[in-house]
Amino acid sequence: MKAKYKIILISFVSIILLASVIVYAQTSSVSHEAAKTVTQEMINTSSEILKDLNSTEAILNTQVKYDELKKQNIYEISNSKYTINLDSSNNLIGIYSKSTTPVTTNNLADKNQAQTMIVNKYKELGLPADYELSYLEKFDNEIWQANFEKNYNGIYNKYESVKVFFIPENNEIVALTVFNEGHDNSEVSVSKEDAVLTASQNLNLPSSEVVSAYLSMEKSNTFYDENNSDTSVHTSWVIQTSDNSIVYVDASDNNVIGGDCINE
Amino acid sequence: MNKKIISCILLVIIMLVTLTSTAHASASAKVFANGKSGYYNNCCAYAVDGLSRLGYSPCTSSMGAITRDSMLEWINNTGNGYAMYVHTFGGSGYFNDYYGYSINSSMISGNWDFVYIDSAYSAATSALADAFHTTGYSNRCFLGWSKSVTTGDSDTFNYYFWLTYVGTSSIRNAAIDAASRVPGSGTTPIKLYGSTTYTGTAR
């Protein structure tokens, strides 16, 4: 009989505990969600963008996702064809299709036609006017890729750019991402030879093992220094060696700011 | 009373046996990642997540000093393995284990639904895609890189491909959406062989 009471008591306490946990979880979730919701203004902006994309299907879903790589909330608005990504200030940061329309015409677009289509679409979407077309190539049998990047005295910053995949024959955007991270504004004061020397010393290789060196904008990273907390964009010398190692050398102070390697 | 307990135990055993047999019936997947840098471990975790969401069960992984034998054992499995992701070094028509030993198309057999060899030039030709028998079918595809790719760009691509886009559209669309999220021209020469409409979902 005593055991029976014990079981009833334990069950009662367990139910109370479980209920408390559920109520707490719901309350905390509500307060968390309140801080990040897709607003009507964002829906209106997305509707305008979808109109520019000739996608008149109704909006089906909205959600807020946290992007671990960008360390920011992404506001997603979707219809059956596209997902539009906006930042918290209602700026367009991405267009991603869920399907593509097959090309039916036999008159495939040439490079000039592809360029005309994408430059017009770029303007229609109100994308940054100070980015210039820096790359235009065929990606596969149907899809082309274009990049619009900010030009700093002949050095393009890929972190201030728009990367877009599209089908010119269909006037169709397949995927588009807006990158908007400025660089450190520093001048190039390190020579190629000095940067090569720094990189080869860092890798403990002779300079003769360097196969290429060019100026670029690169993000500092932890590739050669796990304690490096800098993630900003620097004007850098990109030095590649014969063993497929890559070293980023800051073009203003000759310090190694990060690197990478080719997966070959 | 004893009869009731025995009945309950038998019922639980029957349920467990049923669940186990169901699990064995679904297609499984395996992820291999060469442990040369932290990027590889990230991609391994992303792939396990993505393949699991596509319904592959179990989806197991092998990270670190992966060997050619361990990969060939999986490639030549006669069970329910239908998907595979390998993140390693390689070239056109081959990919390497941790120690640099290669697996080329002549060593590959079986009928695979979804294979993604994440190494430079893995899709420069259709050799690997053909060897895995992923071409010429409506529900199979092969993903790889047609040119060189850095581990950093591959890491960013895989983050978005596996965690954001896989399962929401075809593998082809998921790959292009993810490719657009990696900054730079020519940084993501992703290439698909096989079905352009296959979503990667487990059979």
Short mmCIF file of C-alpha atoms in Angstrom, two decimals:
data_model
loop_
_atom_site.label_atom_id
_atom_site.label_comp_id
_atom_site.label_asym_id
_atom_site.label_seq_id
_atom_site.Cartn_x
_atom_site.Cartn_y
_atom_site.Cartn_z
CA MET A 1 0.00 0.00 0.00
CA LYS A 2 2.87 2.32 0.95
CA ALA A 3 4.58 1.53 -2.35
CA LYS A 4 1.41 2.49 -4.19
CA TYR A 5 1.40 5.94 -2.51
CA LYS A 6 5.07 6.37 -3.31
CA ILE A 7 4.42 5.66 -7.01
CA ILE A 8 1.50 8.14 -7.05
CA LEU A 9 3.65 10.79 -5.34
CA ILE A 10 6.60 10.28 -7.72
CA SER A 11 4.28 10.41 -10.74
CA PHE A 12 2.65 13.62 -9.46
CA VAL A 13 6.02 15.33 -8.88
CA SER A 14 7.26 14.18 -12.31
CA ILE A 15 4.17 15.60 -14.04
CA ILE A 16 4.58 18.95 -12.23
CA LEU A 17 8.28 19.09 -13.23
CA LEU A 18 7.53 18.20 -16.84
CA ALA A 19 4.77 20.82 -17.05
CA SER A 20 7.13 23.47 -15.63
CA VAL A 21 9.80 22.63 -18.20
CA ILE A 22 7.27 22.83 -21.05
CA VAL A 23 5.86 26.19 -19.85
CA TYR A 24 9.40 27.59 -19.42
CA ALA A 25 10.46 26.41 -22.88
CA GLN A 26 7.39 27.97 -24.50
CA THR A 27 7.80 31.28 -22.65
CA SER A 28 11.50 31.56 -23.48
CA SER A 29 10.82 30.61 -27.10
CA VAL A 30 8.11 33.31 -27.41
CA SER A 31 10.36 36.05 -26.01
CA HIS A 32 13.21 34.90 -28.28
CA GLU A 33 10.99 34.88 -31.37
CA ALA A 34 9.55 38.31 -30.63
CA ALA A 35 12.96 39.83 -31.24
CA LYS A 36 13.25 38.35 -34.71
CA THR A 37 10.23 38.21 -36.94
CA VAL A 38 9.65 38.85 -40.61
CA THR A 39 7.85 42.21 -40.82
CA GLN A 40 5.15 43.32 -43.24
CA GLU A 41 7.68 45.74 -44.74
CA MET A 42 9.95 42.78 -45.53
CA ILE A 43 7.07 40.91 -47.14
CA ASN A 44 6.27 43.99 -49.26
CA THR A 45 9.93 44.29 -50.33
CA SER A 46 10.02 40.60 -51.25
CA SER A 47 6.81 40.92 -53.25
CA GLU A 48 8.40 43.73 -55.31
CA ILE A 49 11.53 41.62 -55.89
CA LEU A 50 9.43 38.60 -56.89
CA LYS A 51 7.58 40.85 -59.37
CA ASP A 52 10.93 41.87 -60.90
CA LEU A 53 11.73 38.16 -61.17
CA ASN A 54 8.41 37.55 -62.99
CA SER A 55 7.41 35.20 -60.19
CA THR A 56 3.84 36.04 -59.24
CA GLU A 57 3.17 32.96 -57.12
CA ALA A 58 1.81 33.70 -53.62
CA ILE A 59 4.13 33.91 -50.64
CA LEU A 60 3.93 30.62 -48.80
CA ASN A 61 6.37 30.86 -45.94
CA THR A 62 8.41 33.29 -43.87
CA GLN A 63 11.08 32.47 -41.31
CA VAL A 64 14.14 33.86 -39.58
CA LYS A 65 17.32 31.80 -39.64
CA TYR A 66 20.63 32.44 -37.95
CA ASP A 67 23.59 32.23 -40.32
CA GLU A 68 26.56 30.91 -38.31
CA LEU A 69 29.10 31.92 -40.95
CA LYS A 70 27.86 35.49 -41.33
CA LYS A 71 26.89 35.77 -37.65
CA GLN A 72 23.58 37.43 -38.50
CA ASN A 73 19.87 36.70 -38.73
CA ILE A 74 18.56 36.06 -42.23
CA TYR A 75 14.92 36.92 -42.96
CA GLU A 76 13.55 34.44 -45.50
CA ILE A 77 10.39 34.93 -47.53
CA SER A 78 9.44 32.12 -49.94
CA ASN A 79 6.98 31.34 -52.65
CA SER A 80 6.88 28.10 -54.64
CA LYS A 81 9.68 29.25 -56.96
CA TYR A 82 12.06 31.44 -54.92
CA THR A 83 13.35 32.18 -51.45
CA ILE A 84 14.21 35.85 -50.92
CA ASN A 85 16.75 36.61 -48.17
CA LEU A 86 16.76 40.03 -46.50
CA ASP A 87 18.90 41.44 -43.69
CA SER A 88 17.44 43.09 -40.59
CA SER A 89 17.46 46.48 -42.40
CA ASN A 90 15.24 45.12 -45.18
CA ASN A 91 18.07 44.99 -47.74
CA LEU A 92 18.16 42.24 -50.35
CA ILE A 93 20.98 39.78 -49.62
CA GLY A 94 19.93 36.75 -51.62
CA ILE A 95 17.62 35.17 -54.19
CA TYR A 96 17.56 31.38 -54.40
CA SER A 97 15.40 29.33 -56.75
CA LYS A 98 13.90 25.97 -55.91
CA SER A 99 13.65 24.92 -59.55
CA THR A 100 14.60 26.14 -63.00
CA THR A 101 12.60 26.36 -66.19
CA PRO A 102 14.02 24.19 -68.99
CA VAL A 103 15.36 26.11 -71.99
CA THR A 104 13.11 25.37 -74.94
CA THR A 105 14.52 27.65 -77.63
CA ASN A 106 17.20 26.50 -80.05
CA ASN A 107 18.61 30.02 -80.25
CA LEU A 108 21.03 29.90 -77.33
CA ALA A 109 22.27 33.22 -75.97
CA ASP A 110 25.81 34.33 -76.76
CA LYS A 111 28.01 36.24 -74.33
CA ASN A 112 26.73 39.66 -75.45
CA GLN A 113 23.09 38.62 -75.00
CA ALA A 114 23.87 37.10 -71.61
CA GLN A 115 25.58 40.32 -70.56
CA THR A 116 22.69 42.51 -71.72
CA MET A 117 20.18 40.38 -69.84
CA ILE A 118 22.05 40.27 -66.54
CA VAL A 119 23.06 43.95 -66.54
CA ASN A 120 19.42 44.95 -67.12
CA LYS A 121 18.18 42.60 -64.40
CA TYR A 122 20.87 43.90 -62.03
CA LYS A 123 19.56 47.46 -62.53
CA GLU A 124 15.91 46.37 -62.19
CA LEU A 125 16.69 44.79 -58.83
CA GLY A 126 18.32 48.01 -57.61
CA LEU A 127 21.62 46.32 -56.73
CA PRO A 128 24.70 48.43 -55.80
CA ALA A 129 25.49 50.84 -58.64
CA ASP A 130 29.18 51.08 -57.73
CA TYR A 131 29.88 47.40 -58.38
CA GLU A 132 31.11 46.60 -61.89
CA LEU A 133 30.77 43.47 -63.99
CA SER A 134 34.03 41.60 -63.40
CA TYR A 135 33.22 38.06 -64.56
CA LEU A 136 30.85 36.48 -67.05
CA GLU A 137 31.18 32.85 -68.10
CA LYS A 138 28.98 29.90 -68.95
CA PHE A 139 28.58 27.67 -65.87
CA ASP A 140 26.99 24.61 -67.52
CA ASN A 141 24.86 23.84 -70.59
CA GLU A 142 22.08 26.24 -69.52
CA ILE A 143 23.32 28.44 -66.72
CA TRP A 144 25.68 31.43 -66.81
CA GLN A 145 27.58 32.97 -63.91
CA ALA A 146 28.29 36.69 -63.49
CA ASN A 147 30.07 38.64 -60.76
CA PHE A 148 29.70 42.34 -60.06
CA GLU A 149 32.43 43.57 -57.70
CA LYS A 150 33.68 46.79 -56.18
CA ASN A 151 36.91 47.91 -57.79
CA TYR A 152 39.65 49.46 -55.63
CA ASN A 153 42.27 50.77 -58.07
CA GLY A 154 42.22 47.58 -60.10
CA ILE A 155 41.77 45.17 -57.18
CA TYR A 156 38.30 43.68 -56.94
CA ASN A 157 36.81 43.02 -53.52
CA LYS A 158 34.84 39.79 -53.72
CA TYR A 159 33.38 40.60 -50.28
CA GLU A 160 31.67 43.66 -51.80
CA SER A 161 30.05 41.94 -54.72
CA VAL A 162 27.01 40.30 -56.25
CA LYS A 163 27.41 36.73 -57.46
CA VAL A 164 24.64 35.55 -59.73
CA PHE A 165 23.71 32.43 -61.71
CA PHE A 166 21.12 32.92 -64.45
CA ILE A 167 19.54 31.58 -67.64
CA PRO A 168 19.54 34.34 -70.29
CA GLU A 169 17.15 32.55 -72.67
CA ASN A 170 14.47 32.53 -69.93
CA ASN A 171 15.39 35.92 -68.42
CA GLU A 172 15.62 33.86 -65.22
CA ILE A 173 17.69 34.32 -62.06
CA VAL A 174 18.69 30.95 -60.58
CA ALA A 175 20.66 32.17 -57.56
CA LEU A 176 22.00 35.53 -56.45
CA THR A 177 23.94 36.60 -53.35
CA VAL A 178 24.84 40.12 -52.28
CA PHE A 179 28.11 40.39 -50.29
CA ASN A 180 28.74 43.63 -48.47
CA GLU A 181 31.89 43.68 -46.35
CA GLY A 182 34.27 46.56 -46.88
CA HIS A 183 38.05 46.30 -46.60
CA ASP A 184 40.62 47.96 -44.37
CA ASN A 185 41.32 50.88 -46.79
CA SER A 186 45.07 50.36 -46.48
CA GLU A 187 47.45 51.17 -49.32
CA VAL A 188 49.65 48.59 -51.03
CA SER A 189 53.12 49.27 -49.64
CA VAL A 190 54.62 45.76 -49.66
CA SER A 191 56.35 44.57 -52.82
CA LYS A 192 55.60 41.22 -54.41
CA GLU A 193 59.17 40.06 -53.66
CA ASP A 194 58.87 40.92 -49.96
CA ALA A 195 55.50 39.18 -49.70
CA VAL A 196 56.90 36.05 -51.40
CA LEU A 197 59.78 36.03 -48.91
CA THR A 198 57.39 36.35 -45.95
CA ALA A 199 55.18 33.54 -47.26
CA SER A 200 58.07 31.17 -47.96
CA GLN A 201 59.50 31.82 -44.49
CA ASN A 202 56.10 31.11 -42.97
CA LEU A 203 55.91 27.78 -44.80
CA ASN A 204 59.60 27.02 -44.32
CA LEU A 205 60.00 26.60 -48.08
CA PRO A 206 62.46 28.22 -50.52
CA SER A 207 61.04 31.13 -52.56
CA SER A 208 61.56 29.04 -55.69
CA GLU A 209 58.59 26.87 -54.59
CA VAL A 210 56.22 29.83 -55.06
CA VAL A 211 54.16 29.30 -58.21
CA SER A 212 51.98 32.42 -58.17
CA ALA A 213 51.55 35.73 -56.35
CA TYR A 214 48.80 38.29 -56.95
CA LEU A 215 47.00 41.10 -55.15
CA SER A 216 43.52 40.45 -53.85
CA MET A 217 41.14 41.23 -51.00
CA GLU A 218 41.15 38.37 -48.49
CA LYS A 219 39.66 37.75 -45.10
CA SER A 220 42.00 37.15 -42.21
CA ASN A 221 41.53 33.63 -40.80
CA THR A 222 42.93 31.01 -38.43
CA PHE A 223 44.61 28.79 -41.05
CA TYR A 224 48.14 29.46 -39.78
CA ASP A 225 47.28 30.86 -36.35
CA GLU A 226 44.50 29.28 -34.34
CA ASN A 227 44.48 32.25 -31.95
CA ASN A 228 43.83 34.83 -34.67
CA SER A 229 40.47 36.46 -33.95
CA ASP A 230 40.61 38.94 -36.88
CA THR A 231 38.06 38.17 -39.61
CA SER A 232 38.20 41.47 -41.50
CA VAL A 233 39.00 41.94 -45.18
CA HIS A 234 42.58 43.04 -46.01
CA THR A 235 44.29 44.02 -49.22
CA SER A 236 46.65 41.06 -49.47
CA TRP A 237 49.22 39.29 -51.54
CA VAL A 238 47.96 35.77 -52.25
CA ILE A 239 50.97 33.48 -52.50
CA GLN A 240 50.58 29.92 -53.75
CA THR A 241 53.32 27.30 -53.50
CA SER A 242 53.97 24.08 -55.41
CA ASP A 243 52.53 21.98 -52.56
CA ASN A 244 49.15 23.78 -53.01
CA SER A 245 49.51 25.87 -49.87
CA ILE A 246 48.17 29.43 -49.99
CA VAL A 247 49.37 32.27 -47.75
CA TYR A 248 47.70 35.67 -47.39
CA VAL A 249 50.27 38.41 -46.70
CA ASP A 250 48.91 41.82 -45.71
CA ALA A 251 49.94 44.23 -48.47
CA SER A 252 50.41 47.13 -46.05
CA ASP A 253 52.39 45.59 -43.16
CA ASN A 254 53.82 42.35 -44.61
CA ASN A 255 52.24 40.16 -41.91
CA VAL A 256 50.70 36.76 -42.58
CA ILE A 257 46.97 37.21 -41.94
CA GLY A 258 45.77 33.74 -42.95
CA GLY A 259 45.73 31.20 -45.73
CA ASP A 260 44.13 28.20 -47.30
CA CYS A 261 45.08 25.18 -49.39
CA ILE A 262 43.93 23.66 -52.65
CA ASN A 263 42.06 20.41 -52.29
CA GLU A 264 44.18 18.57 -54.84
CA MET B 1 1.04 -11.43 -12.58
CA ASN B 2 4.12 -13.18 -13.99
CA LYS B 3 2.25 -13.90 -17.20
CA LYS B 4 1.51 -10.17 -17.57
CA ILE B 5 5.18 -9.26 -17.09
CA ILE B 6 6.30 -11.93 -19.59
CA SER B 7 3.69 -10.66 -22.10
CA CYS B 8 4.93 -7.09 -21.69
CA ILE B 9 8.57 -8.10 -22.19
CA LEU B 10 7.64 -10.12 -25.29
CA LEU B 11 5.70 -7.15 -26.68
CA VAL B 12 8.71 -4.85 -26.18
CA ILE B 13 11.03 -7.40 -27.85
CA ILE B 14 8.65 -7.71 -30.84
CA MET B 15 8.54 -3.90 -31.16
CA LEU B 16 12.33 -3.66 -31.03
CA VAL B 17 12.75 -6.39 -33.65
CA THR B 18 10.22 -4.63 -35.92
CA LEU B 19 12.00 -1.29 -35.52
CA THR B 20 15.40 -2.85 -36.22
CA SER B 21 14.22 -4.60 -39.36
CA THR B 22 12.59 -1.36 -40.59
CA ALA B 23 15.82 0.53 -40.02
CA HIS B 24 17.77 -2.02 -42.03
CA ALA B 25 15.34 -1.68 -44.92
CA SER B 26 16.14 1.99 -45.61
CA ALA B 27 19.12 3.17 -47.60
CA SER B 28 22.20 4.07 -45.60
CA ALA B 29 25.04 6.49 -46.24
CA LYS B 30 28.61 7.02 -45.15
CA VAL B 31 30.75 10.11 -44.87
CA PHE B 32 34.55 10.02 -45.08
CA ALA B 33 36.67 13.06 -44.24
CA ASN B 34 40.41 13.30 -44.43
CA GLY B 35 41.44 14.93 -41.18
CA LYS B 36 44.09 17.30 -42.56
CA SER B 37 42.38 20.44 -41.20
CA GLY B 38 39.41 21.68 -39.20
CA TYR B 39 37.55 22.45 -42.42
CA TYR B 40 37.32 18.71 -43.13
CA ASN B 41 35.75 17.96 -39.77
CA ASN B 42 33.19 20.76 -40.29
CA CYS B 43 32.21 19.38 -43.69
CA CYS B 44 31.89 15.88 -42.27
CA ALA B 45 29.40 17.07 -39.66
CA TYR B 46 27.46 19.10 -42.27
CA ALA B 47 27.22 16.06 -44.58
CA VAL B 48 26.01 13.72 -41.85
CA ASP B 49 23.29 16.26 -41.04
CA GLY B 50 22.28 16.69 -44.69
CA LEU B 51 22.27 13.01 -45.59
CA SER B 52 20.27 12.18 -42.47
CA ARG B 53 17.67 14.78 -43.45
CA LEU B 54 17.50 13.17 -46.89
CA GLY B 55 16.43 9.99 -45.10
CA TYR B 56 19.64 7.95 -45.14
CA SER B 57 19.67 5.80 -42.04
CA PRO B 58 22.03 5.04 -40.58
CA CYS B 59 24.41 7.74 -41.80
CA THR B 60 27.78 6.97 -40.30
CA SER B 61 31.08 8.81 -40.59
CA SER B 62 34.79 8.17 -40.58
CA MET B 63 37.09 11.12 -39.92
CA GLY B 64 40.82 11.55 -39.68
CA ALA B 65 43.30 9.04 -41.08
CA ILE B 66 40.84 7.45 -43.52
CA THR B 67 42.33 4.57 -45.50
CA ARG B 68 41.78 3.36 -49.02
CA ASP B 69 40.70 -0.04 -47.69
CA SER B 70 38.04 1.43 -45.43
CA MET B 71 36.60 3.45 -48.31
CA LEU B 72 36.71 0.49 -50.72
CA GLU B 73 34.98 -1.68 -48.11
CA TRP B 74 32.07 0.80 -48.13
CA ILE B 75 32.16 1.29 -51.92
CA ASN B 76 31.97 -2.45 -52.50
CA ASN B 77 29.34 -3.09 -49.81
CA THR B 78 26.54 -5.43 -50.72
CA GLY B 79 24.11 -4.00 -48.19
CA ASN B 80 21.91 -0.91 -48.28
CA GLY B 81 24.63 1.69 -48.82
CA TYR B 82 23.41 4.03 -51.55
CA ALA B 83 25.03 7.36 -50.74
CA MET B 84 28.53 8.55 -50.02
CA TYR B 85 30.35 11.82 -49.33
CA VAL B 86 34.14 11.92 -49.37
CA HIS B 87 36.11 15.05 -48.47
CA THR B 88 39.74 14.55 -49.35
CA PHE B 89 42.50 15.39 -51.80
CA GLY B 90 42.27 14.11 -55.35
CA GLY B 91 42.35 14.84 -59.04
CA SER B 92 40.63 14.02 -62.30
CA GLY B 93 39.22 10.49 -62.05
CA TYR B 94 40.62 9.66 -58.61
CA PHE B 95 40.58 10.60 -54.94
CA ASN B 96 43.08 9.87 -52.18
CA ASP B 97 43.03 8.52 -48.67
CA TYR B 98 44.85 10.25 -45.79
CA TYR B 99 48.15 8.65 -46.77
CA GLY B 100 47.93 9.59 -50.44
CA TYR B 101 46.83 6.19 -51.80
CA SER B 102 44.38 6.68 -54.66
CA ILE B 103 41.04 5.19 -55.54
CA ASN B 104 40.35 5.41 -59.25
CA SER B 105 37.31 4.59 -61.35
CA SER B 106 38.43 1.02 -62.09
CA MET B 107 38.20 0.15 -58.36
CA ILE B 108 34.61 1.35 -58.01
CA SER B 109 31.53 -0.80 -58.35
CA GLY B 110 27.87 -0.87 -57.40
CA ASN B 111 24.78 1.14 -58.11
CA TRP B 112 24.77 4.39 -56.18
CA ASP B 113 22.02 6.98 -55.78
CA PHE B 114 23.98 9.99 -54.58
CA VAL B 115 27.75 10.37 -54.46
CA TYR B 116 29.63 13.59 -53.75
CA ILE B 117 33.43 13.45 -54.01
CA ASP B 118 34.64 16.71 -52.51
CA SER B 119 38.14 17.01 -53.95
CA ALA B 120 39.64 19.16 -56.70
CA TYR B 121 38.89 17.97 -60.28
CA SER B 122 36.73 15.02 -59.08
CA ALA B 123 34.16 15.97 -61.73
CA ALA B 124 36.59 17.21 -64.39
CA THR B 125 35.42 14.22 -66.41
CA SER B 126 32.52 11.80 -65.95
CA ALA B 127 34.89 8.94 -65.06
CA LEU B 128 33.98 8.75 -61.35
CA ALA B 129 30.29 9.50 -61.99
CA ASP B 130 30.14 6.67 -64.54
CA ALA B 131 32.04 4.28 -62.26
CA PHE B 132 29.49 4.81 -59.47
CA HIS B 133 26.72 4.21 -62.06
CA THR B 134 25.12 7.55 -61.24
CA THR B 135 24.65 8.64 -64.84
CA GLY B 136 21.76 7.71 -67.15
CA TYR B 137 19.13 7.26 -64.41
CA SER B 138 16.30 9.53 -63.25
CA ASN B 139 17.04 9.12 -59.54
CA ARG B 140 20.79 9.19 -59.31
CA CYS B 141 23.46 11.85 -59.44
CA PHE B 142 27.11 12.60 -58.79
CA LEU B 143 28.50 15.87 -57.48
CA GLY B 144 32.09 17.03 -57.64
CA TRP B 145 34.40 19.87 -58.70
CA SER B 146 35.34 20.42 -62.33
CA LYS B 147 38.41 22.50 -61.42
CA SER B 148 40.54 23.21 -58.36
CA VAL B 149 38.88 24.36 -55.17
CA THR B 150 40.27 25.56 -51.86
CA THR B 151 39.32 23.93 -48.57
CA GLY B 152 37.99 27.28 -47.30
CA ASP B 153 35.64 27.78 -50.26
CA SER B 154 34.60 24.15 -50.09
CA ASP B 155 33.81 24.58 -46.38
CA THR B 156 31.54 27.57 -47.07
CA PHE B 157 29.86 25.77 -49.97
CA ASN B 158 29.23 22.69 -47.82
CA TYR B 159 27.81 24.71 -44.94
CA TYR B 160 25.07 26.11 -47.17
CA PHE B 161 24.66 23.05 -49.40
CA TRP B 162 24.16 20.51 -46.59
CA LEU B 163 22.57 22.66 -43.91
CA THR B 164 20.38 25.05 -45.92
CA TYR B 165 19.54 23.75 -49.38
CA VAL B 166 19.71 19.95 -49.47
CA GLY B 167 16.21 18.54 -49.24
CA THR B 168 14.49 21.75 -50.39
CA SER B 169 14.97 21.25 -54.14
CA SER B 170 16.93 19.15 -56.62
CA ILE B 171 20.61 18.47 -55.84
CA ARG B 172 21.46 20.61 -58.88
CA ASN B 173 19.54 23.63 -57.57
CA ALA B 174 20.84 23.12 -54.04
CA ALA B 175 24.40 23.08 -55.40
CA ILE B 176 23.93 26.26 -57.45
CA ASP B 177 22.23 28.08 -54.56
CA ALA B 178 25.12 27.09 -52.28
CA ALA B 179 27.73 28.01 -54.91
CA SER B 180 26.32 31.53 -55.13
CA ARG B 181 26.97 31.98 -51.40
CA VAL B 182 30.72 31.58 -51.77
CA PRO B 183 32.27 34.94 -52.74
CA GLY B 184 34.53 35.22 -55.77
CA SER B 185 34.68 34.37 -59.45
CA GLY B 186 35.48 30.78 -60.28
CA THR B 187 35.67 29.82 -56.60
CA THR B 188 32.96 27.15 -56.85
CA PRO B 189 33.30 25.07 -60.04
CA ILE B 190 30.69 22.58 -58.82
CA LYS B 191 29.61 20.05 -61.45
CA LEU B 192 26.75 17.58 -61.47
CA TYR B 193 26.46 14.40 -63.53
CA GLY B 194 23.26 12.39 -63.72
CA SER B 195 19.73 13.51 -63.04
CA THR B 196 19.21 17.28 -62.76
CA THR B 197 15.86 16.78 -61.02
CA TYR B 198 16.81 14.16 -58.41
CA THR B 199 16.42 15.56 -54.89
CA GLY B 200 18.84 13.13 -53.27
CA THR B 201 16.13 11.59 -51.11
CA ALA B 202 16.91 8.09 -49.85
CA ARG B 203 15.08 5.23 -51.48
#
